[in-house]
Short mmCIF file of C-alpha atoms and ligand atoms in Angstrom, two decimals:
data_model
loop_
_atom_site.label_atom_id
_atom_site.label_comp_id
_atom_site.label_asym_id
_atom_site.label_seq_id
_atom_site.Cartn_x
_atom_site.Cartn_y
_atom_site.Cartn_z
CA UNK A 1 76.00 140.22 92.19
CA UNK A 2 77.73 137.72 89.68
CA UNK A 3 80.73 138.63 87.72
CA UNK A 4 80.50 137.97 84.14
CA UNK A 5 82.35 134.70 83.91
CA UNK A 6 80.51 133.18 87.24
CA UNK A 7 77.06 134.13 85.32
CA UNK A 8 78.36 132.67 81.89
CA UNK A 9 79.67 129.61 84.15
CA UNK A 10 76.22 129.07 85.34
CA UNK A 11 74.47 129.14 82.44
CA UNK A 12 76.78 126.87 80.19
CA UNK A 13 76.44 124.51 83.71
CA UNK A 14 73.02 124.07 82.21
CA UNK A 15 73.57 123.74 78.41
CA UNK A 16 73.16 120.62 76.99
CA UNK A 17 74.76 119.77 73.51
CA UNK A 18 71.86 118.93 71.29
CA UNK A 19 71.49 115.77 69.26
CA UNK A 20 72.60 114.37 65.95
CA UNK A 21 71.13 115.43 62.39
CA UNK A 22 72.23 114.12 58.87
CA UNK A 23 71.63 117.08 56.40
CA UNK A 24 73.23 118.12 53.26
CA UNK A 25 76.69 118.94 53.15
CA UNK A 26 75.89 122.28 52.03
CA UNK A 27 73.30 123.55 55.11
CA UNK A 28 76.18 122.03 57.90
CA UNK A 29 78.07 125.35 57.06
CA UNK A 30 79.22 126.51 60.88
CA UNK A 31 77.77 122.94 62.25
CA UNK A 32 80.06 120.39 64.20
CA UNK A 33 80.55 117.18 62.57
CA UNK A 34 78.94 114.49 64.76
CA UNK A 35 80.67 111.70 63.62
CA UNK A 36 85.04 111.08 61.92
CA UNK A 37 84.99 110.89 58.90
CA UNK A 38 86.92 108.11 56.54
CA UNK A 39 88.33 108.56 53.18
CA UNK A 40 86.77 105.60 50.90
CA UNK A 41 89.07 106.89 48.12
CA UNK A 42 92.09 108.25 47.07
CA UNK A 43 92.40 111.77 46.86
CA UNK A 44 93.87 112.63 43.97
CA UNK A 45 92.73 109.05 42.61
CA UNK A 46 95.80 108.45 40.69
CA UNK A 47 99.34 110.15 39.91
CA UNK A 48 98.73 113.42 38.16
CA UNK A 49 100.00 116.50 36.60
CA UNK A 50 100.45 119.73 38.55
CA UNK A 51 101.32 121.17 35.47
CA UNK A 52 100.62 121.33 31.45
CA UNK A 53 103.79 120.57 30.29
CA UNK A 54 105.41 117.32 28.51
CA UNK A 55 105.42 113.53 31.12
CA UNK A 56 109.01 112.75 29.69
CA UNK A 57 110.72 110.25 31.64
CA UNK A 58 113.79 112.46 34.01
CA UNK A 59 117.02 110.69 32.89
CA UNK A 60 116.18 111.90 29.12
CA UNK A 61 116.18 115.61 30.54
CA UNK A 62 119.76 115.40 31.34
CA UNK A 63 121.77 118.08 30.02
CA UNK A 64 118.88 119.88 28.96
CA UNK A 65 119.05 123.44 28.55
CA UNK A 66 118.21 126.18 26.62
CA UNK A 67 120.97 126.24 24.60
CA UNK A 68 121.08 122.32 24.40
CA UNK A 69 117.83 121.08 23.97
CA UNK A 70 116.67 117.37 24.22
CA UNK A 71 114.48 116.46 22.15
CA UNK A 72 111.14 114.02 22.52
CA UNK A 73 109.31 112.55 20.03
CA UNK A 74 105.01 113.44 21.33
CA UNK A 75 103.77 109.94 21.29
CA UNK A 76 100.07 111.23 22.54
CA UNK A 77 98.17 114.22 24.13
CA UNK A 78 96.36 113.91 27.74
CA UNK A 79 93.80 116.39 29.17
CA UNK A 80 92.63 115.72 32.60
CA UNK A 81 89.22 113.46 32.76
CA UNK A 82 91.39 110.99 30.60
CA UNK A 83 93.71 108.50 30.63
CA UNK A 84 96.85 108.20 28.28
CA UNK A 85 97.29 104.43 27.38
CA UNK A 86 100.38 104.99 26.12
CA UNK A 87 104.19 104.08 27.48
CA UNK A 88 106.54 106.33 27.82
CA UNK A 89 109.60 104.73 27.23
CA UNK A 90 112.90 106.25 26.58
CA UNK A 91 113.33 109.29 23.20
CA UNK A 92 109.43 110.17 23.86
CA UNK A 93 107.02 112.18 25.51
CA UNK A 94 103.46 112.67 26.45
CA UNK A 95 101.83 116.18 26.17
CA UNK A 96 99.60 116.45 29.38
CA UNK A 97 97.35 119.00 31.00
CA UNK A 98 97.11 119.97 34.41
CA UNK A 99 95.30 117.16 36.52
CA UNK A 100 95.64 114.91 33.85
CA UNK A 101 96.97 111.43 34.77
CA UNK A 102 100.65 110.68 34.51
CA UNK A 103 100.70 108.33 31.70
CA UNK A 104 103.15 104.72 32.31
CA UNK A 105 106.91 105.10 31.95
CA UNK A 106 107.35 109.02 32.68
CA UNK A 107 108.00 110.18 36.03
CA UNK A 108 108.18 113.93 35.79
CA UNK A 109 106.46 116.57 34.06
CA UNK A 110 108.20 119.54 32.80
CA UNK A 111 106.14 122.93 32.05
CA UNK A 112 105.48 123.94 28.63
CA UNK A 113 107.41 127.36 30.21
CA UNK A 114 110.64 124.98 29.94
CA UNK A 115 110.11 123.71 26.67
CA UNK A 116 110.18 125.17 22.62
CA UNK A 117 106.51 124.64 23.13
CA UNK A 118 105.69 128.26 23.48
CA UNK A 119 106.45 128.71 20.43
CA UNK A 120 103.74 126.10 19.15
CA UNK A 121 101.38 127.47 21.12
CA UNK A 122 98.45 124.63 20.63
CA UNK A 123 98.49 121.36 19.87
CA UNK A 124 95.39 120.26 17.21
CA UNK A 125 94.27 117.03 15.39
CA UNK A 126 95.22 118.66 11.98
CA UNK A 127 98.19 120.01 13.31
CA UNK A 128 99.51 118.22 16.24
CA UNK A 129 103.48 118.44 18.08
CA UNK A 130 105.30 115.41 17.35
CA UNK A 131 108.59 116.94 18.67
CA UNK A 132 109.16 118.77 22.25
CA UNK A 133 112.59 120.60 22.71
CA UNK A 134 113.14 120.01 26.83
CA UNK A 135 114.93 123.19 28.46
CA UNK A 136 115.34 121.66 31.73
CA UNK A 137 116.57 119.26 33.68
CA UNK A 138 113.51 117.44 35.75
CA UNK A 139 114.44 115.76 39.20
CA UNK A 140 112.24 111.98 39.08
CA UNK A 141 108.69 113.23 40.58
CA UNK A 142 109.15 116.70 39.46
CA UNK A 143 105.58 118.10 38.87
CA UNK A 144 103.55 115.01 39.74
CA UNK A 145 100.98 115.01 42.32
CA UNK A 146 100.89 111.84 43.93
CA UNK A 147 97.56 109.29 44.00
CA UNK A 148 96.30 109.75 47.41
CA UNK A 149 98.65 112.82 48.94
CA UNK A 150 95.96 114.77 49.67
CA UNK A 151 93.71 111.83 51.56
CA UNK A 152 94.69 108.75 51.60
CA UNK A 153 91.96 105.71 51.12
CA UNK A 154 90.97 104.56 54.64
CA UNK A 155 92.62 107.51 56.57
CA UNK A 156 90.94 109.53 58.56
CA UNK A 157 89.70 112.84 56.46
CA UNK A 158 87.66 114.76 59.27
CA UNK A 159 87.52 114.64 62.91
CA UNK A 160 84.10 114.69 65.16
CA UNK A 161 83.95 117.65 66.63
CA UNK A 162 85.49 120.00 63.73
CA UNK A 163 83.79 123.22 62.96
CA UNK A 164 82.81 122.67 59.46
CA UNK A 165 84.01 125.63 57.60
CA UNK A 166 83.86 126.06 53.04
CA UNK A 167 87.12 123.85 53.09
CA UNK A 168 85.43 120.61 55.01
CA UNK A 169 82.42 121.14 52.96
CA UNK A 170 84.81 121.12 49.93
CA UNK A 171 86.58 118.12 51.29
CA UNK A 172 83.86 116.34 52.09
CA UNK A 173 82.58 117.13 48.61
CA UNK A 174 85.65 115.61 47.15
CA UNK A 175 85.26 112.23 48.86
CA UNK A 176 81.78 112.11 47.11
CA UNK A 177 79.85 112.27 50.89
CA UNK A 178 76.59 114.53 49.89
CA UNK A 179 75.31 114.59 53.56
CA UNK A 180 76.83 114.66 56.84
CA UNK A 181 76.05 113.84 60.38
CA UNK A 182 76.13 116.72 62.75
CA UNK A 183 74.80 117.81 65.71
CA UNK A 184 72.04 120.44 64.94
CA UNK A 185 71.02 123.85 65.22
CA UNK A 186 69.55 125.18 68.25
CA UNK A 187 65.69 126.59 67.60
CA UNK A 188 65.52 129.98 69.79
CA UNK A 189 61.93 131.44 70.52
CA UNK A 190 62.52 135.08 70.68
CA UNK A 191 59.71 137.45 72.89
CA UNK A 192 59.21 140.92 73.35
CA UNK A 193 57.85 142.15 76.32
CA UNK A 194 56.46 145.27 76.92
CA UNK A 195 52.98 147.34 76.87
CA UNK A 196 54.87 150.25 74.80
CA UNK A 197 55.58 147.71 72.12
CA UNK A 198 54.53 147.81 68.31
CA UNK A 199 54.93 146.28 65.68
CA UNK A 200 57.22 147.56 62.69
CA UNK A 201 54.13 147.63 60.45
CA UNK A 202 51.93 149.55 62.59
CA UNK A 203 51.72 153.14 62.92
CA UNK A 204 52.68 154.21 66.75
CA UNK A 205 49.97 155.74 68.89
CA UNK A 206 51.48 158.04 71.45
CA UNK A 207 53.88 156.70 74.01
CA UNK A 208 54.66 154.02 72.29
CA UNK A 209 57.67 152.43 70.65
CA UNK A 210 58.47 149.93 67.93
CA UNK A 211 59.62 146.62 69.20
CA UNK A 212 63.17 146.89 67.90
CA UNK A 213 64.52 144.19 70.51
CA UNK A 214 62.45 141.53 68.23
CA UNK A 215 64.41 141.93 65.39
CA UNK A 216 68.39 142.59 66.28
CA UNK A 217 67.81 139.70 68.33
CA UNK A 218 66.34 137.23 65.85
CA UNK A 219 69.25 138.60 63.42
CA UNK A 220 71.75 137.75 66.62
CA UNK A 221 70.45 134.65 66.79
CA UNK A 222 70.47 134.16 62.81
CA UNK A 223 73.90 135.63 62.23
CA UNK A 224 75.64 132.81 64.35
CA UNK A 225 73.89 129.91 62.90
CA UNK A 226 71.31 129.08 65.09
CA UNK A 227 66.99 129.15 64.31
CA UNK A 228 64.81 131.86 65.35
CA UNK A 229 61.54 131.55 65.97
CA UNK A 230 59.75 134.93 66.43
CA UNK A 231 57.10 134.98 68.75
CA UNK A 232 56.53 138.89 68.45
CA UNK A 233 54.95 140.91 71.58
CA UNK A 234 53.44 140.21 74.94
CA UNK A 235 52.04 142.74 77.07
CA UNK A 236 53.13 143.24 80.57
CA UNK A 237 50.15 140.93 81.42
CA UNK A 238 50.14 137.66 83.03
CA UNK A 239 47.80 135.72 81.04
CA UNK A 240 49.29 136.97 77.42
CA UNK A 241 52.47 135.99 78.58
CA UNK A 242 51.79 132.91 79.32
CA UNK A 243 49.95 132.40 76.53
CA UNK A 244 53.12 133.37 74.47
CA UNK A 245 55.55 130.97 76.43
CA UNK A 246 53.20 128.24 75.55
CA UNK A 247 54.62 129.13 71.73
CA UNK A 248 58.19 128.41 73.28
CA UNK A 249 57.59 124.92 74.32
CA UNK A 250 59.16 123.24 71.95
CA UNK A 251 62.36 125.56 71.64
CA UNK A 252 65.83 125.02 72.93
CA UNK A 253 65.66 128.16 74.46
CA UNK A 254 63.86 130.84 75.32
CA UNK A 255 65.03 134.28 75.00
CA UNK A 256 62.55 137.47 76.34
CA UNK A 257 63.47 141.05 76.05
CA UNK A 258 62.38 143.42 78.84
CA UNK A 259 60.47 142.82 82.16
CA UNK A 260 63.24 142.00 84.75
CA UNK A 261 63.81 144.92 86.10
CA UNK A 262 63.10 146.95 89.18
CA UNK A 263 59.64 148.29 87.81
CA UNK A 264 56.42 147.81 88.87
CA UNK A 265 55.21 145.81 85.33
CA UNK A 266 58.56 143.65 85.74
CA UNK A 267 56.97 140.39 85.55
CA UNK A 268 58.76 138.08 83.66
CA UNK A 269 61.34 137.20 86.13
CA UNK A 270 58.39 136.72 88.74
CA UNK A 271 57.08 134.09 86.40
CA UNK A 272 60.26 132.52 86.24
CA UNK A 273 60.63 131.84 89.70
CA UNK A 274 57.16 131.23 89.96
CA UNK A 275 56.41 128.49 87.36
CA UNK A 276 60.06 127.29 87.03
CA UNK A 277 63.56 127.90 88.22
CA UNK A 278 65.33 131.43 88.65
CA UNK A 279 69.23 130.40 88.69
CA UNK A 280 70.35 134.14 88.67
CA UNK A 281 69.40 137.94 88.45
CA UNK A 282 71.85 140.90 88.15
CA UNK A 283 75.34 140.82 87.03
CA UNK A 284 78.01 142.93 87.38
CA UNK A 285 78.12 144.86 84.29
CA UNK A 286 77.03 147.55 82.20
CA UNK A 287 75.07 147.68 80.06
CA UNK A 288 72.89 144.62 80.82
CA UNK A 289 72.63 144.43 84.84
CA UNK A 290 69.61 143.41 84.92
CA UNK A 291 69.92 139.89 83.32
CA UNK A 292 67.66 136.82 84.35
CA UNK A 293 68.46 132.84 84.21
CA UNK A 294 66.52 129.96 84.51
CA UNK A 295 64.66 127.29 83.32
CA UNK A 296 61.03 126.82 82.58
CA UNK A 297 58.77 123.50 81.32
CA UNK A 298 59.56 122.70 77.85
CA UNK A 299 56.95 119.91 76.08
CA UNK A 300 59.47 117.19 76.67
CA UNK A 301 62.55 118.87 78.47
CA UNK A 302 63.63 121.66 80.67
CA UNK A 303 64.14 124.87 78.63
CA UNK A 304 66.33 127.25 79.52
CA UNK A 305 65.23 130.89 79.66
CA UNK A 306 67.69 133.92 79.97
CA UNK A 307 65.44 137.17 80.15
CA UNK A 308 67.17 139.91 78.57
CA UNK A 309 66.89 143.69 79.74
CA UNK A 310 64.54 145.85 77.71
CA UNK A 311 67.00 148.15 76.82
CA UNK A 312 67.87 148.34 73.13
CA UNK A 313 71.43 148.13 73.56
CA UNK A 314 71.43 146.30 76.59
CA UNK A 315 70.00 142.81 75.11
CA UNK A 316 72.07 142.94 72.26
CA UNK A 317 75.57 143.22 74.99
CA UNK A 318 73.62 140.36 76.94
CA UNK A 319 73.31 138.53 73.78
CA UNK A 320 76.97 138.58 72.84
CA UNK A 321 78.26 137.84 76.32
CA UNK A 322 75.73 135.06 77.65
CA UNK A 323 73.50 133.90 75.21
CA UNK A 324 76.05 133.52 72.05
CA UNK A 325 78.19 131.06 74.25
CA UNK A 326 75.20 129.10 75.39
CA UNK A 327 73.38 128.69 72.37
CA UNK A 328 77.44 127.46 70.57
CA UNK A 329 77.63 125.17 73.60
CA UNK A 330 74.13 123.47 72.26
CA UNK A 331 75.54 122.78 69.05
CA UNK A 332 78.45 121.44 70.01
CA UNK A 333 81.27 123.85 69.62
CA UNK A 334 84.19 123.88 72.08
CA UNK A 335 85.86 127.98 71.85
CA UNK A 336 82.98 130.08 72.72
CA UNK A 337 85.31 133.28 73.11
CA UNK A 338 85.03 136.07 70.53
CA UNK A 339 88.23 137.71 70.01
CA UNK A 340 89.00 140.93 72.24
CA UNK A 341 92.68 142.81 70.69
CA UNK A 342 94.51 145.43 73.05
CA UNK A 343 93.17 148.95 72.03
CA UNK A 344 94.82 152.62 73.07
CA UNK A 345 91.33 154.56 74.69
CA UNK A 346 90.80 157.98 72.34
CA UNK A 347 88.68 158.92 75.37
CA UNK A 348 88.41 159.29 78.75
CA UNK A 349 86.01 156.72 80.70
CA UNK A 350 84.69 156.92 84.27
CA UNK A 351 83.30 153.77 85.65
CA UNK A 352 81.21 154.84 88.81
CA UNK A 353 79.01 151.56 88.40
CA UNK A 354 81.62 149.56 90.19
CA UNK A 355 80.65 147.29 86.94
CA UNK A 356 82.54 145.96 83.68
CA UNK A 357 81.51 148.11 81.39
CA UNK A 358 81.56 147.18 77.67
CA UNK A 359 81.40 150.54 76.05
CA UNK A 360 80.67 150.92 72.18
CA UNK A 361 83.25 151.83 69.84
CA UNK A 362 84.80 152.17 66.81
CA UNK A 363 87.93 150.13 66.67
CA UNK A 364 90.53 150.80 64.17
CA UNK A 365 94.32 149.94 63.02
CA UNK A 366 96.72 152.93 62.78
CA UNK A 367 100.51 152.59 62.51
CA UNK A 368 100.56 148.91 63.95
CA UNK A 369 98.30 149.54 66.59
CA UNK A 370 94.48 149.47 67.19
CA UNK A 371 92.57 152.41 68.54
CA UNK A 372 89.44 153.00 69.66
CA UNK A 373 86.79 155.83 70.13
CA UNK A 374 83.68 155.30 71.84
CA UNK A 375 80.57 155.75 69.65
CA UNK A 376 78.80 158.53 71.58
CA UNK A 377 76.37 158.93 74.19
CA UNK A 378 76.88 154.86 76.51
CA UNK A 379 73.06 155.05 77.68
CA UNK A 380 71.65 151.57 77.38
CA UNK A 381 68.55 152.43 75.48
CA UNK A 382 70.67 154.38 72.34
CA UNK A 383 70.88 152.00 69.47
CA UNK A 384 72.59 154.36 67.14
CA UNK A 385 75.49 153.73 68.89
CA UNK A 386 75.36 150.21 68.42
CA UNK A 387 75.28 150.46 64.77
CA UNK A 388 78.08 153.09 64.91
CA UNK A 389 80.47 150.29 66.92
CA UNK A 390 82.28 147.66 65.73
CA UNK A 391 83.44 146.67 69.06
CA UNK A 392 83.43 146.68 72.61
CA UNK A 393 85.84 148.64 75.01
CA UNK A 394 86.04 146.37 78.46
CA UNK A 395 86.62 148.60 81.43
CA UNK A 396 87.32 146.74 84.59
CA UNK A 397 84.80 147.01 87.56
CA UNK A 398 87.59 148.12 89.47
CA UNK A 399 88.76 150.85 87.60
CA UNK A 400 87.19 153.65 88.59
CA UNK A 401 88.81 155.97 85.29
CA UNK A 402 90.37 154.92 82.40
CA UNK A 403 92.58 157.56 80.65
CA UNK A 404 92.77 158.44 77.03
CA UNK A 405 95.87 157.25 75.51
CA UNK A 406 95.54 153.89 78.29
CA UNK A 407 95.35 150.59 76.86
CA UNK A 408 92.39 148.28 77.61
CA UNK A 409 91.27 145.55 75.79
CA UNK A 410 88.20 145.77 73.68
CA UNK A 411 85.68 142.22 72.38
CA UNK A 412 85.41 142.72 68.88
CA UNK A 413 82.02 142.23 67.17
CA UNK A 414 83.08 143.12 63.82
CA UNK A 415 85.68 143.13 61.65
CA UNK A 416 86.36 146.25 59.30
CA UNK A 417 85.12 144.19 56.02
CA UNK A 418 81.78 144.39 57.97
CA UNK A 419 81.79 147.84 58.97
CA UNK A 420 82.77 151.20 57.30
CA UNK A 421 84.47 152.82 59.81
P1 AMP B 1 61.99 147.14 80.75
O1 AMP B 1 63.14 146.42 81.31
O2 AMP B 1 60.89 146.25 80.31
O3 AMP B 1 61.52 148.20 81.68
O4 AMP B 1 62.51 147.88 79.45
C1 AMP B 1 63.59 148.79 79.54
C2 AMP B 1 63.57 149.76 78.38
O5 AMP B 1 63.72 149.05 77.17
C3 AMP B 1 62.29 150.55 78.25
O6 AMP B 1 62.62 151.89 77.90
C4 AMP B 1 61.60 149.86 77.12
O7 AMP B 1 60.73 150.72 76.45
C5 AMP B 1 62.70 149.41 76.25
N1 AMP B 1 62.28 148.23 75.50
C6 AMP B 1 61.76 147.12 76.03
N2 AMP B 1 61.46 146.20 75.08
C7 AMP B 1 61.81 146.78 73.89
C8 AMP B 1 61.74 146.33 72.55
N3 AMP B 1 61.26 145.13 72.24
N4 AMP B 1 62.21 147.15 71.58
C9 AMP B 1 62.71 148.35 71.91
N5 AMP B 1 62.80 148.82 73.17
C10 AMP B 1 62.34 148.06 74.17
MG1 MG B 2 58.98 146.51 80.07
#
């Protein structure tokens, strides 16, 4: 049986990265830029203020001080948007707002906090400042943000291959781009298998279940950024099931839920083999042994096709630990790894499985370090403990018992702003 990372390793062996779209700067949010990305401007566009204050030119703020003022005669007012077209020139001042441009001849700015201007409070048409009292000495450059020290014109602003998080969208808002070229989303057809399955708006005859696997998948496959494309329920019957996969053909991947296991209606994996290629089955952990990989006939390209196990909990593991990394591969991102932090075990854990087991917990930070307490009953199918966790204990498939008060490391799902724990 495969180890985790030899199963992951085969998989991402087939993963493609997916081709180029241009879309609107704001829908690349967690996309990969496609493309560098010049500055055509200056960013700022010109010398500005960092402060309101008075542009005074520095060597007539020598000797300033509170008790020995200098003091400017206010030749104009400035608010940012406009330009002073007044000089500065030696005895005067400019009043200037924050981002305003630095007006000719000055070359600092001093805060109104190191002026008598506090006292003034505003300055208006009727009653405008014509003198400023300078508290301070100003160094040359004090207070002025200079045209271009954020991006230079013609310098390189972005870099193919970045992860384009709120600050590139706001930089490449800034440099006046409105779309962007970046490699797209992956579209994932999601199936449920199974003759127990229901759907969520039907009531449920007896022996039978709601498809649950449907929906935390989609909302997997949602939450990281890529396209879901529900293709609801397919019996354990041939025919309807390939009927469904039809539905997938124009996917970048196909994801199933249930059917690869040891029972006698575990056809899916048959199929695979069958009609296309089955890479693996099995790996070495728990929950989500029973784990199938390969590829099947897409409309114009080979699709590939991890069958996850039924189980409720069991897909969702699979999910994070194969299909996440696959599906990030597609659209071009490099660090596929979700964190995993050192944890102290509140419990006891006995691995008999001779399998990693990723056990459900609740991770939390006491005195400097980070705990964690498994979430109740590990049986694959329990969902409740799912929701309960907001990470995952990793117990080596060579340990065969983990003591409480040991420290392991645990993959963390969530963080605790997305969990109440
Ligand atoms: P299987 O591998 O198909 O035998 O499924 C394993 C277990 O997962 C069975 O108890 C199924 O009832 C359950 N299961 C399969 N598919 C779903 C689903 N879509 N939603 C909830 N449970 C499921
Ligand atoms: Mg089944």
């Amino acid at each position: 049986m495969l180890s985790v990372e030899e199963a992951l390793q085969k998989i991402l062996d087939e993963i493609d990265i997916l081709e180029e779209e241009t879309v609107p700067i704001l829908e690349s949010l967690g996309q990969v830029l496609a493309g560098d990305i010049k500055s055509d401007i200056n960013v700022p566009p010109l010398d500005n203020s960092a402060m309101d204050g008075y542009a005074v030119i520095s060597q007539d703020t020598i000797g300033a001080s509170e008790k020995t003022p200098r003091f400017l005669r206010v030749i104009d007012t400035v608010m940012a948007g406009s330009i002073s077209r007044k000089e500065v020139v030696p005895g005067t001042a400019v009043r200037i707002m924050t981002g305003a441009p630095v007006p000719g001849g000055a070359d600092a700015v001093v805060q109104f906090e190191n002026t008598d201007d506090e006292k003034h409070k505003k300055s208006t048409p009727d009653k405008p400042i014509t003198r400023a009292g300078i508290l301070s000495e100003a160094k040359s450059g004090l207070n002025i943000r200079r045209v271009g020290e954020d991006i230079a014109k013609g310098a390189m602003a972005l870099k193919k291959g970045t992860v384009i998080r709120a600050a590139e969208i706001g930089l490449m808002a800034s440099l006046g781009y409105g779309r962007v070229k970046v490699i797209r989303r992956p579209v994932v057809a999601i199936l449920s298998t199974g003759n127990e399955l229901v759907e969520i708006d039907k009531p449920l005859p007896e022996g039978k279940i709601h498809n649950s696997n449907g929906y935390s998948i989609a909302s997997l496959v949602k939450r990281y950024g890529f396209i879901p494309k529900v293709l609801g329920i397919a019996r354990d019957d041939e025919e309807e099931l390939l009927g469904k996969l039809k539905e997938a053909q124009d996917a970048d991947m196909l994801l199933t839920t249930g059917g690869v296991s040891m029972g006698d209606y575990d056809i899916v994996k048959d199929i695979i083999a069958r009609d296309g290629e089955l890479v693996f089955w099995k790996v070495r952990v728990k929950p989500g042994k029973p784990l199938a990989f390969g590829k099947i006939k897409g409309k114009d390209k080979i699709i590939p096709h991890l069958g996850l196990p039924g189980n409720a909990v069991s897909c969702m593991v699979s999910f994070e630990l194969f299909v996440r990394p696959a599906l990030m591969k597609m659209m071009g991102k490099k660090n596929f790894d979700k964190p995993t932090i050192e944890v102290i075990l509140e419990d006891t854990v006995i691995n008999n499985a001779g399998r990693r087991l990723y056990d459900r917990a609740v991770i939390e930070r006491r005195n400097g370090h980070y705990y964690a307490r498994l979430t109740g009953s590990q049986s694959s199918g329990i969902l409740t403990s799912m929701s309960l966790a907001n990470g995952l204990v990793i117990i080596p498939e060579d340990s065969k018992k983990v003591n409480k008060g040991d420290t392991v490391r645990a993959l963390m799902l969530d963080w605790n702003e997305e969990v109440n724990i």
